[in-house]
Amino acid sequence: MKKTLFDKVWDSHVVKHVEDGPDVLFIDRHLVHEVTSPVAFLGLKNRGIRVLHPERTFATADHNTPTINQHLPVADPLSANQLKALEENAKEYGISHWGLGHKKNGIVHVVGPEYGITQPGATIVCGDSHTSTHGAFGAIAFGIGTSEVEMVLATQCIMQPKPKKMRINVKGSLNFGVTPKDVALYIISKLTTSGATGYFVEYAGDVFENMTMEGRMTVCNLSIEMGARGGMIAPDEKTFDYIKGREFTPTGAAWDKAMAYWETLHTDPDAEFDKELSFDASDIEPMITYGTNPGMGMGISKSIPKAEQVEGGVSTYKKSLGYMSFNEGDDMIGKPIDFVFIGSCTNGRIEDFRAFASIIKGRQKAPNVTAWLVPGSHQVEAAIKEEGLLAIIHEAGFELREPGCSACLAMNDDKVPAGKLAVSTSNRNFEGRQGPGSRTLLASPLVAAAAAVTGKVTDPRELMEKLVASS
Amino acid sequence: MAYDKFEILTSTAVPLPIENVDTDQIIPARFLKATERKGFGDNLFRDWRYNNDNSPKTDFVLNDSTYSGKILVGGRNFGSGSSREHAAWAVYDYGFRCVISSFFADIFKGNCLNIGVLPVQVSADFSNKLFSEIEKDPKTVIEVNLQEQTVTLLATGEKESFDINGYKKDNMLNGFDDIDYLVNVKSDIVEFAKNTPL
């Protein structure tokens, strides 16, 4: 039978199928962070169960961590308690733990690929919906709830009905100033936040083939924002080159054996999808959101759609614009902004900081803007320094913070104040996501950089050298 | 046994006719710092329910004593966003045992099923019917029958059936959870793991 990439990986991990129920799915790699794990560990204790495969679980602290003065004790007692719980649970059950201050610490979806934990053909789960990031390597990766975290700790399996399959093709060449983030926001704006619910997505077409691994991670990361449990891209030479030589990547004979499997990981010609969509790359321009979910996005040069032009309920749409203090028909260009956030598992990697630096270089931070630049990991932080980006950042009047999830979900002190408008490279613009009453515009690092130096929503193409375009 | 059995729930309902209710609204991230599962109901819909000074927002449905019950009827695409099971815990801890919507986000729906809150997906027409009946009479009683897989407006007898797979249905009827099942098939898993390199 002709199989899709998704079928191949899923089917090879089914321990058993429950009649009129889910599959028992074996999980190769389990990532754990401090927020969604403590109750799972507590459940294990209450049931008197040990962790079945501690060597398959990796813990890092990221959601709750401060992004300044990480060498000092964590001030918030509740955050400190959660970080301590993770450390103690990891110790109790023999799980590797990259806590605050550890050189490998960083956002769980940034460090997984950095250290080769993320591999093609693997099943990867984490109590975090952006686990879909790891699909960039041809893995089946998705977010789970805490009950499921407990299941994986206890049995290395979860129970999941097999999702339907969708393929999204984007063909052609990307326009000047258009980044992987824009491609993803464009697709979500077309599908809405529920358009792929119940599906697992495969991204195909030359746009994704030509994308860097980090770009693919950004796209797969945002799969959940269209409702899909996850998204994946067939591994290729770029994938293999990326993972080779990393700490947890197989070596020698194990590498050869793995490669033999990995090279089979592509959708067979004529394999069937439940749904197939195609977009033309030339239709995509730099994107920005204007509402309170990631589906409410548009090309930066457009104006906010009228309620009657959008799908869904008019009252919900108007409530959303009311929260944002925007009007139907408004242009986004020129709107004054207060905050800029560069970071998160969506856009907190070195290529994102390179893009940001390419625009701010030789310019100055706008005086009305507070900017938080938060690397996804210590490895990203080190690269920023090594590549000379830190000097550019400092010369332009910005500062670099320490790694963590930070203002993406504002669990720590990095909260955008009520009413303030932030251009953010993260993944969610929900009401209050970046702090109670905060208003978020999701965009690429280029759009965020343009806003940071002009103090308002600005088309980054106006600030870019034509030479940068083709990269 | 992991949670309460769910057989038949007969209750008034709380209407929340807003689409795309995301898990950040159900419970904002700043309330996810506990290391035990308790007290999440206090912060259910926190920022829709309370002003910054913690005074209740009188126009929000949970602060309106006209509406009460163990059933929450939400708008389309309920529970989108984060995987935080805390959202389902908050719904449960507040006292809801069932959420009805014309469409659920995937992870939230799974989380509900895993903790004993029944997510009931109905047609858009039936969802609209429920909202209008509750608006007309806040004391409208709804019966959710898991065995029969039906939702019924008791006053008129109008009903609709809903889907749930046999395995999950059996779990909810008996109060079992997935770990109960998985622990029971552990020898299969151990055998499978032998052939699955790290």
XYZ file of C-alpha atoms in Angstrom:
669
model
C 0.000 0.000 0.000
C 1.181 3.506 -0.810
C 1.990 5.351 2.373
C 2.470 8.942 3.341
C 5.432 10.086 5.399
C 3.080 10.348 8.352
C 1.749 6.796 7.861
C 5.247 5.366 7.771
C 6.290 6.899 11.064
C 2.965 6.426 12.844
C 2.376 2.836 11.768
C 5.855 1.761 12.827
C 5.173 3.025 16.361
C 1.813 1.358 16.998
C 2.213 -1.162 19.823
C -1.392 -2.210 19.423
C -4.695 -0.925 18.158
C -7.637 -0.778 20.551
C -10.850 -1.845 18.888
C -13.213 1.133 18.428
C -10.601 3.247 20.135
C -7.149 4.773 19.865
C -3.761 3.291 18.995
C -1.238 2.590 21.712
C 1.608 4.672 20.309
C 5.211 4.152 21.385
C 7.089 7.367 22.084
C 10.788 7.559 21.219
C 11.602 10.890 22.843
C 9.831 12.748 25.594
C 10.618 16.363 26.426
C 9.586 17.756 29.775
C 9.458 21.254 31.246
C 8.543 22.621 34.645
C 4.940 23.726 34.063
C 3.106 20.709 32.691
C 5.068 17.973 34.462
C 4.734 18.297 38.271
C 1.209 16.896 38.452
C 2.273 14.007 36.200
C 5.129 13.125 38.540
C 2.750 13.429 41.464
C 0.432 10.971 39.702
C 3.283 8.480 39.380
C 4.038 8.783 43.075
C 0.400 8.292 44.000
C 0.162 5.185 41.845
C 3.559 3.891 42.998
C 4.894 3.633 39.434
C 8.497 4.297 38.324
C 9.519 5.892 35.022
C 9.799 3.055 32.501
C 12.458 4.617 30.248
C 14.158 7.558 31.968
C 16.775 7.581 29.200
C 14.098 8.621 26.698
C 12.955 11.671 28.666
C 14.799 15.018 28.718
C 13.922 17.871 31.051
C 14.651 21.567 30.686
C 13.332 24.644 32.497
C 12.034 27.370 30.216
C 8.441 28.611 30.723
C 8.896 30.124 34.151
C 12.483 31.256 34.098
C 13.617 34.867 34.407
C 15.509 36.325 31.428
C 17.772 38.567 33.481
C 20.028 37.717 36.412
C 19.643 33.974 35.979
C 22.612 33.494 38.310
C 20.543 34.878 41.210
C 17.803 33.005 43.122
C 14.430 33.132 41.327
C 12.456 35.860 43.055
C 8.916 34.563 42.486
C 8.381 31.820 45.100
C 5.826 29.940 42.967
C 8.149 29.876 39.962
C 11.067 28.875 42.143
C 8.976 26.065 43.605
C 8.064 24.728 40.165
C 11.689 24.821 39.021
C 12.724 23.011 42.195
C 10.029 20.385 41.646
C 11.377 19.658 38.167
C 14.906 19.343 39.473
C 13.846 16.993 42.269
C 11.628 14.871 40.046
C 14.374 14.537 37.441
C 16.791 13.446 40.165
C 14.324 11.034 41.741
C 13.598 9.281 38.441
C 17.030 9.491 36.788
C 16.055 11.919 34.021
C 18.592 14.298 32.505
C 17.824 17.840 33.591
C 19.043 21.035 31.981
C 17.858 23.500 34.568
C 18.415 27.191 34.975
C 22.120 27.951 34.767
C 22.972 24.709 32.914
C 24.912 25.412 29.739
C 22.430 23.396 27.676
C 19.413 25.193 29.120
C 16.952 26.829 26.759
C 13.482 26.558 25.293
C 12.590 22.897 25.030
C 11.886 23.088 21.278
C 15.119 24.924 20.622
C 17.447 22.650 22.604
C 15.881 19.394 21.339
C 17.156 19.930 17.780
C 20.376 21.622 18.928
C 21.554 18.526 20.748
C 20.280 15.966 18.241
C 17.491 14.672 20.485
C 15.178 15.436 17.583
C 15.602 12.918 14.797
C 13.772 11.892 11.637
C 11.214 9.136 11.927
C 10.932 9.493 15.693
C 7.808 10.015 17.761
C 8.350 12.993 20.034
C 5.936 14.417 22.586
C 6.016 17.140 25.207
C 3.437 18.807 27.403
C 3.511 21.816 25.130
C 1.519 22.406 21.973
C 4.502 23.767 20.027
C 6.135 20.359 20.120
C 5.055 20.348 16.481
C 8.361 22.216 15.864
C 10.261 18.918 15.702
C 8.243 17.837 12.674
C 10.748 19.857 10.642
C 13.006 16.790 10.829
C 10.406 14.316 9.569
C 9.428 13.290 13.095
C 5.879 12.904 14.350
C 5.897 15.468 17.133
C 2.961 16.895 19.003
C 1.843 18.445 22.233
C 0.118 16.460 24.966
C -1.707 17.120 28.213
C -0.381 16.341 31.670
C -2.322 13.057 31.938
C -0.462 11.977 28.822
C 2.868 13.149 30.241
C 2.171 10.763 33.109
C 1.354 7.982 30.621
C 4.646 8.454 28.793
C 6.623 8.530 32.030
C 4.872 5.379 33.229
C 4.720 3.350 30.029
C 6.525 5.251 27.211
C 3.216 5.183 25.338
C 0.155 7.307 24.840
C -3.252 6.424 23.470
C -4.145 8.397 20.379
C -6.590 7.902 17.555
C -4.691 8.218 14.266
C -5.377 11.702 12.860
C -6.441 12.375 9.303
C -3.792 13.483 6.831
C -3.469 16.810 5.064
C -0.815 17.955 2.644
C -0.130 21.651 2.191
C 1.857 22.531 -0.900
C 3.456 25.914 -1.378
C 5.070 26.239 -4.765
C 7.204 28.874 -6.404
C 9.702 31.344 -4.981
C 9.182 33.563 -1.976
C 9.024 37.281 -2.556
C 11.546 39.770 -1.227
C 11.229 40.185 2.543
C 9.063 37.084 3.007
C 10.256 34.676 5.699
C 9.118 31.224 6.897
C 7.047 32.986 9.589
C 5.140 34.832 6.882
C 4.500 31.593 4.998
C 3.023 30.039 8.132
C 0.947 33.102 9.081
C -0.335 33.239 5.494
C -1.446 29.601 5.568
C -3.116 30.075 8.972
C -4.918 33.185 7.719
C -6.346 31.067 4.897
C -7.249 28.034 7.015
C -8.297 29.821 10.233
C -7.278 28.487 13.641
C -9.510 25.447 13.251
C -8.938 24.643 9.563
C -6.586 21.751 10.226
C -8.121 20.446 13.461
C -8.182 16.648 13.389
C -5.374 16.485 10.821
C -1.660 15.960 10.815
C -0.057 18.121 8.143
C 2.756 17.395 5.714
C 4.309 20.499 4.150
C 5.531 19.956 0.615
C 6.653 21.909 -2.415
C 9.735 23.842 -3.380
C 9.226 26.578 -0.805
C 9.781 24.085 2.021
C 12.439 22.155 0.115
C 14.409 25.376 -0.268
C 13.899 26.436 3.328
C 16.638 26.120 5.956
C 16.109 23.708 8.855
C 15.416 26.628 11.162
C 12.835 27.978 8.727
C 11.186 24.571 8.604
C 11.089 24.545 12.403
C 9.279 27.893 12.396
C 6.674 26.583 9.956
C 6.117 23.263 11.739
C 6.021 25.091 15.087
C 2.955 27.034 13.959
C 1.027 23.952 12.755
C -0.933 23.942 16.005
C -2.142 27.481 15.286
C -4.230 26.156 12.391
C -5.594 23.476 14.688
C -3.371 20.629 13.449
C -1.812 18.454 16.086
C 1.427 18.653 14.194
C 3.118 19.210 10.876
C 6.091 17.539 9.258
C 8.497 17.863 6.354
C 10.260 14.941 4.687
C 13.909 14.737 5.753
C 16.533 15.435 3.086
C 20.275 16.087 2.826
C 19.767 19.384 4.642
C 18.180 17.506 7.551
C 20.929 14.900 7.709
C 23.651 17.550 7.509
C 21.996 19.456 10.361
C 21.809 16.558 12.765
C 25.147 14.913 12.003
C 27.657 15.174 14.828
C 25.285 16.464 17.484
C 25.480 15.039 20.985
C 22.550 12.620 20.805
C 22.855 11.815 17.102
C 23.895 8.228 16.376
C 27.437 7.622 15.142
C 29.275 4.911 13.205
C 27.262 1.833 12.383
C 24.243 3.217 14.230
C 24.303 6.277 11.960
C 24.405 4.095 8.837
C 21.513 2.025 10.128
C 19.543 5.140 11.000
C 20.232 6.655 7.593
C 18.914 3.542 5.884
C 15.610 4.121 7.716
C 15.594 7.890 7.355
C 16.033 7.707 3.597
C 12.733 5.831 3.326
C 10.910 8.687 5.033
C 8.998 10.388 2.263
C 5.466 10.157 0.974
C 5.151 7.521 -1.743
C 3.969 8.778 -5.120
C 0.190 8.360 -5.317
C -0.221 7.993 -1.548
C -3.519 9.516 -0.516
C -4.280 12.405 1.780
C -7.659 13.171 3.296
C -7.196 16.760 2.227
C -4.738 18.539 -0.007
C -4.238 22.303 -0.343
C -1.950 24.299 -2.593
C -0.768 27.873 -2.368
C 1.365 29.999 -4.628
C 4.439 31.510 -2.974
C 4.153 34.654 -5.072
C 0.876 35.556 -3.301
C 2.616 35.865 0.071
C 3.911 39.181 1.422
C 5.279 40.010 4.884
C 2.433 39.257 7.277
C 1.052 40.827 10.425
C -1.877 39.909 12.651
C -4.506 42.403 13.715
C -6.809 40.374 15.965
C -6.797 37.989 18.905
C -6.000 34.692 17.233
C -3.216 33.752 14.813
C -5.715 33.256 11.984
C -6.483 36.970 12.014
C -3.505 37.902 9.887
C -2.949 39.668 6.586
C -0.291 41.093 4.299
C 1.274 44.070 6.022
C 0.207 46.466 3.240
C -3.477 45.477 3.524
C -6.192 46.953 5.681
C -8.197 45.153 8.376
C -11.075 43.222 6.753
C -14.688 44.214 7.328
C -16.665 41.859 9.550
C -18.855 40.725 6.663
C -15.768 39.640 4.685
C -14.565 37.125 7.259
C -15.678 33.650 8.161
C -17.178 33.087 11.576
C -19.399 35.067 13.862
C -19.622 38.828 13.522
C -19.905 39.389 17.283
C -16.749 37.410 18.017
C -14.911 39.312 15.265
C -16.025 42.670 16.618
C -15.158 41.658 20.183
C -11.683 40.820 18.948
C -11.151 44.154 17.175
C -12.630 45.927 20.201
C -10.022 44.276 22.429
C -7.286 45.419 20.037
C -8.789 48.941 19.816
C -8.716 48.623 16.019
C -11.423 49.395 13.493
C -12.523 47.509 10.424
C -10.738 48.969 7.427
C -7.760 50.331 9.425
C -4.315 50.177 7.855
C -1.751 48.472 10.053
C 1.181 50.373 8.576
C 1.915 53.424 10.679
C 0.247 52.253 13.892
C 2.482 53.334 16.805
C 3.768 50.439 18.894
C 5.177 50.185 22.428
C 6.970 46.845 22.700
C 8.930 44.481 20.497
C 9.609 40.871 21.438
C 12.136 38.770 19.531
C 12.274 35.198 20.735
C 10.217 32.074 21.550
C 10.252 28.549 20.121
C 8.851 30.058 16.915
C 11.515 32.672 16.170
C 14.216 32.501 18.838
C 16.973 30.873 16.776
C 20.166 32.311 15.316
C 18.693 32.954 11.866
C 15.982 35.046 13.501
C 18.560 37.189 15.262
C 20.528 37.505 12.023
C 17.370 38.768 10.295
C 16.681 41.197 13.123
C 20.269 42.465 13.073
C 20.203 42.948 9.286
C 17.567 45.652 9.716
C 18.691 47.380 12.907
C 22.319 47.559 11.786
C 23.303 51.210 11.573
C 19.949 52.350 12.926
C 18.711 53.182 16.426
C 15.958 51.762 18.569
C 12.964 54.072 18.517
C 12.678 55.955 21.843
C 9.038 54.912 22.369
C 9.849 51.200 22.105
C 10.747 48.752 24.848
C 12.446 45.777 23.210
C 13.013 42.322 24.659
C 15.508 40.250 22.719
C 15.457 36.753 24.151
C 17.574 33.978 22.619
C 15.992 30.518 22.506
C 18.949 28.890 24.234
C 22.469 29.426 25.499
C 23.712 28.016 22.212
C 21.813 30.733 20.334
C 23.114 33.315 22.802
C 26.675 32.156 22.177
C 26.206 32.327 18.411
C 24.869 35.875 18.677
C 28.081 36.854 20.418
C 30.405 34.869 18.153
C 28.899 36.239 14.964
C 29.235 39.834 16.079
C 25.477 40.381 16.270
C 25.689 41.450 19.888
C 27.806 44.455 18.910
C 25.199 45.448 16.306
C 22.458 45.011 18.889
C 24.269 47.191 21.412
C 25.224 49.877 18.888
C 21.567 50.199 17.913
C 20.550 50.716 21.538
C 19.171 47.243 22.282
C 20.093 44.728 24.943
C 20.149 40.958 24.866
C 18.434 38.982 27.612
C 19.008 35.405 28.790
C 17.204 32.376 27.281
C 13.638 31.291 28.032
C 10.036 31.416 26.823
C 9.744 34.920 28.270
C 7.075 37.245 26.911
C 5.615 34.635 24.583
C 3.357 33.564 27.413
C 4.442 36.011 30.105
C 4.654 33.530 32.967
C 7.739 35.282 34.252
C 8.167 39.036 34.739
C 8.370 39.776 31.003
C 4.795 41.047 30.759
C 3.544 43.625 28.292
C 1.443 46.098 30.334
C -2.306 46.455 29.797
C -3.243 48.386 26.673
C 0.277 48.407 25.261
C 0.832 47.232 21.699
C 3.606 44.723 21.026
C 5.045 43.428 17.779
C 6.056 39.929 18.647
C 7.815 37.100 16.824
C 6.075 34.543 19.033
C 3.092 32.391 18.162
C -0.055 33.612 19.909
C -1.882 36.912 19.986
C -4.682 35.749 22.294
C -6.179 38.282 24.687
C -3.764 38.829 27.540
C -1.290 36.285 26.223
C 1.701 38.575 26.742
C 0.332 39.976 30.003
C -3.165 40.954 31.206
C -4.647 43.477 28.794
C -1.659 43.339 26.416
C -2.234 43.626 22.681
C -0.085 41.544 20.345
C 0.764 41.773 16.662
C 2.428 38.578 15.443
C 5.038 39.017 12.754
C 8.423 37.905 11.441
C 11.752 39.050 12.905
C 12.105 41.437 9.935
C 8.756 43.124 10.621
C 9.578 43.243 14.348
C 12.952 44.830 13.623
C 11.401 47.443 11.343
C 8.918 48.319 14.102
C 11.683 48.439 16.713
C 13.656 51.118 14.873
C 10.711 53.161 13.571
C 8.412 52.886 16.597
C 5.455 51.963 14.416
C 4.268 49.183 12.152
C 6.536 49.454 9.125
C 6.974 47.418 5.980
C 10.461 45.954 6.425
C 11.041 45.951 2.681
C 11.450 49.709 2.878
C 14.432 49.263 5.186
C 16.040 46.325 3.470
C 18.894 46.251 1.040
C 17.826 44.585 -2.164
C 20.844 42.320 -1.809
C 19.407 40.716 1.318
C 16.311 39.824 -0.625
C 17.403 36.630 -2.227
C 18.609 35.006 0.997
C -10.104 4.024 38.999
C -9.004 7.491 38.118
C -12.029 9.731 38.161
C -15.781 9.935 38.707
C -18.032 7.762 36.580
C -20.079 9.608 33.996
C -23.455 8.118 33.123
C -26.313 10.599 32.833
C -25.940 14.296 33.610
C -29.119 16.327 33.991
C -28.459 19.988 34.610
C -29.043 23.596 33.684
C -26.241 25.099 31.635
C -24.007 28.150 31.465
C -23.868 29.709 27.983
C -20.706 31.223 26.533
C -21.560 31.980 22.894
C -18.084 33.178 21.906
C -16.063 31.495 19.163
C -12.415 30.411 19.382
C -12.305 30.478 23.187
C -8.625 29.696 23.712
C -6.984 28.040 26.681
C -5.280 31.317 27.642
C -8.787 32.666 28.333
C -9.867 29.488 30.111
C -6.852 29.833 32.384
C -4.124 32.446 31.823
C -0.506 31.288 31.955
C 0.306 33.207 35.136
C -1.960 30.788 37.033
C -0.107 27.664 35.918
C 2.519 27.753 38.633
C 1.080 25.168 40.998
C 2.712 21.793 41.491
C -0.529 20.151 42.571
C -3.892 19.908 40.880
C -6.034 22.079 43.061
C -7.715 25.465 43.080
C -7.729 26.005 39.313
C -11.472 26.669 39.271
C -10.890 29.957 41.092
C -9.080 31.268 38.032
C -11.336 29.817 35.347
C -11.814 32.590 32.730
C -9.885 34.822 35.110
C -9.485 37.892 32.904
C -13.045 37.775 31.578
C -14.367 37.207 35.072
C -12.413 39.718 37.174
C -11.151 43.266 36.809
C -7.518 44.091 37.546
C -8.483 44.947 41.131
C -10.003 41.421 41.459
C -13.563 42.752 41.577
C -15.970 40.638 39.507
C -16.929 41.850 36.029
C -20.675 41.892 36.437
C -21.435 41.358 32.752
C -19.569 38.041 32.549
C -21.763 34.969 32.622
C -20.017 33.241 35.538
C -20.799 36.316 37.650
C -24.459 36.293 36.669
C -26.476 34.244 39.156
C -29.169 33.767 36.510
C -27.001 31.031 35.030
C -25.640 27.971 36.760
C -25.202 24.265 36.242
C -22.732 21.508 35.504
C -22.815 22.008 31.726
C -20.886 24.707 29.879
C -22.119 25.484 26.372
C -19.340 27.187 24.409
C -19.024 28.657 20.931
C -17.325 27.047 17.961
C -13.658 25.975 18.199
C -13.681 25.808 21.971
C -10.343 25.238 23.720
C -7.926 26.226 20.962
C -4.334 27.068 21.725
C -2.066 25.636 24.350
C -1.947 22.014 25.501
C -2.253 23.012 29.167
C -4.422 20.401 30.871
C -4.889 23.082 33.536
C -7.674 24.426 31.276
C -9.620 21.191 31.602
C -8.785 21.037 35.332
C -10.154 24.574 35.775
C -13.380 23.628 34.001
C -13.711 20.538 36.218
C -12.688 22.247 39.431
C -15.243 25.000 38.884
C -17.901 22.293 38.799
C -18.555 21.566 35.149
C -18.731 17.920 34.101
C -19.619 18.466 30.461
C -18.754 21.017 27.764
C -20.982 21.270 24.699
C -19.766 22.973 21.517
C -20.229 22.693 17.776
C -16.461 22.206 17.408
C -13.593 21.475 19.784
C -9.868 22.017 19.514
C -8.133 18.683 19.527
C -5.847 18.744 22.565
C -8.419 20.349 24.857
C -10.963 17.704 23.882
C -8.482 14.927 24.640
C -7.530 16.505 27.950
C -11.194 16.677 28.983
C -11.703 13.018 28.166
C -8.623 12.140 30.188
C -9.901 13.772 33.369
C -13.588 12.930 33.254
C -15.119 16.020 31.666
C -17.296 14.933 28.737
C -16.818 17.029 25.572
C -20.009 16.804 23.523
C -19.828 17.960 19.922
C -23.189 18.902 18.427
C -24.246 20.408 15.110
C -24.132 24.187 14.641
C -27.929 24.164 14.452
C -28.328 22.299 17.721
C -25.727 24.516 19.377
C -27.677 27.601 18.267
C -30.844 25.963 19.550
C -29.248 25.429 22.965
C -28.066 29.030 23.144
C -31.472 30.426 22.206
C -33.371 28.151 24.615
C -31.021 29.054 27.488
C -31.385 32.741 26.615
C -35.178 32.418 26.670
C -35.179 30.396 29.881
C -31.965 30.238 31.925
C -33.473 27.312 33.863
C -33.559 25.184 30.700
C -32.582 21.650 31.694
C -30.346 19.578 29.464
C -29.804 15.852 29.769
C -26.543 14.361 28.563
C -26.775 10.579 28.360
C -23.420 8.945 27.691
C -24.720 5.399 27.311
C -27.217 6.514 24.675
C -24.843 9.215 23.335
C -27.592 11.833 23.283
C -28.100 15.449 24.361
C -31.733 16.335 25.069
C -33.589 19.529 25.839
C -35.869 18.014 28.457
C -38.655 20.591 28.111
C -39.255 19.907 24.438
C -37.674 16.503 23.990
C -35.518 17.802 21.139
C -32.374 15.748 21.018
C -29.233 15.087 19.071
C -26.764 12.245 19.227
C -23.013 12.696 19.581
C -19.911 10.661 18.752
C -17.425 9.128 21.144
C -15.280 6.083 20.493
C -16.228 2.909 22.308
C -13.016 2.765 24.293
C -13.324 6.278 25.734
C -17.024 5.815 26.361
C -16.324 2.703 28.371
C -13.597 4.520 30.303
C -15.934 7.366 31.219
C -18.808 5.089 32.159
C -16.500 3.183 34.494
C -14.172 5.978 35.634
C -11.073 4.264 34.173
C -8.239 6.192 32.610
C -5.620 5.457 29.964
C -2.910 4.654 32.478
C -5.110 1.912 33.890
C -5.230 0.472 30.374
C -1.551 0.984 29.549
C -0.322 -0.562 32.776
C -2.441 -3.567 31.891
C -0.699 -4.041 28.524
C 2.784 -3.256 29.801
C 4.254 -6.587 28.689
C 3.338 -5.743 25.078
C 5.021 -2.370 25.462
C 8.172 -3.843 26.975
C 8.373 -6.325 24.101
C 7.874 -3.531 21.546
C 10.558 -1.360 23.162
C 13.163 -4.094 22.721
C 13.012 -3.572 18.970
C 12.982 0.213 19.142
C 16.437 1.724 19.556
C 16.770 5.023 21.311
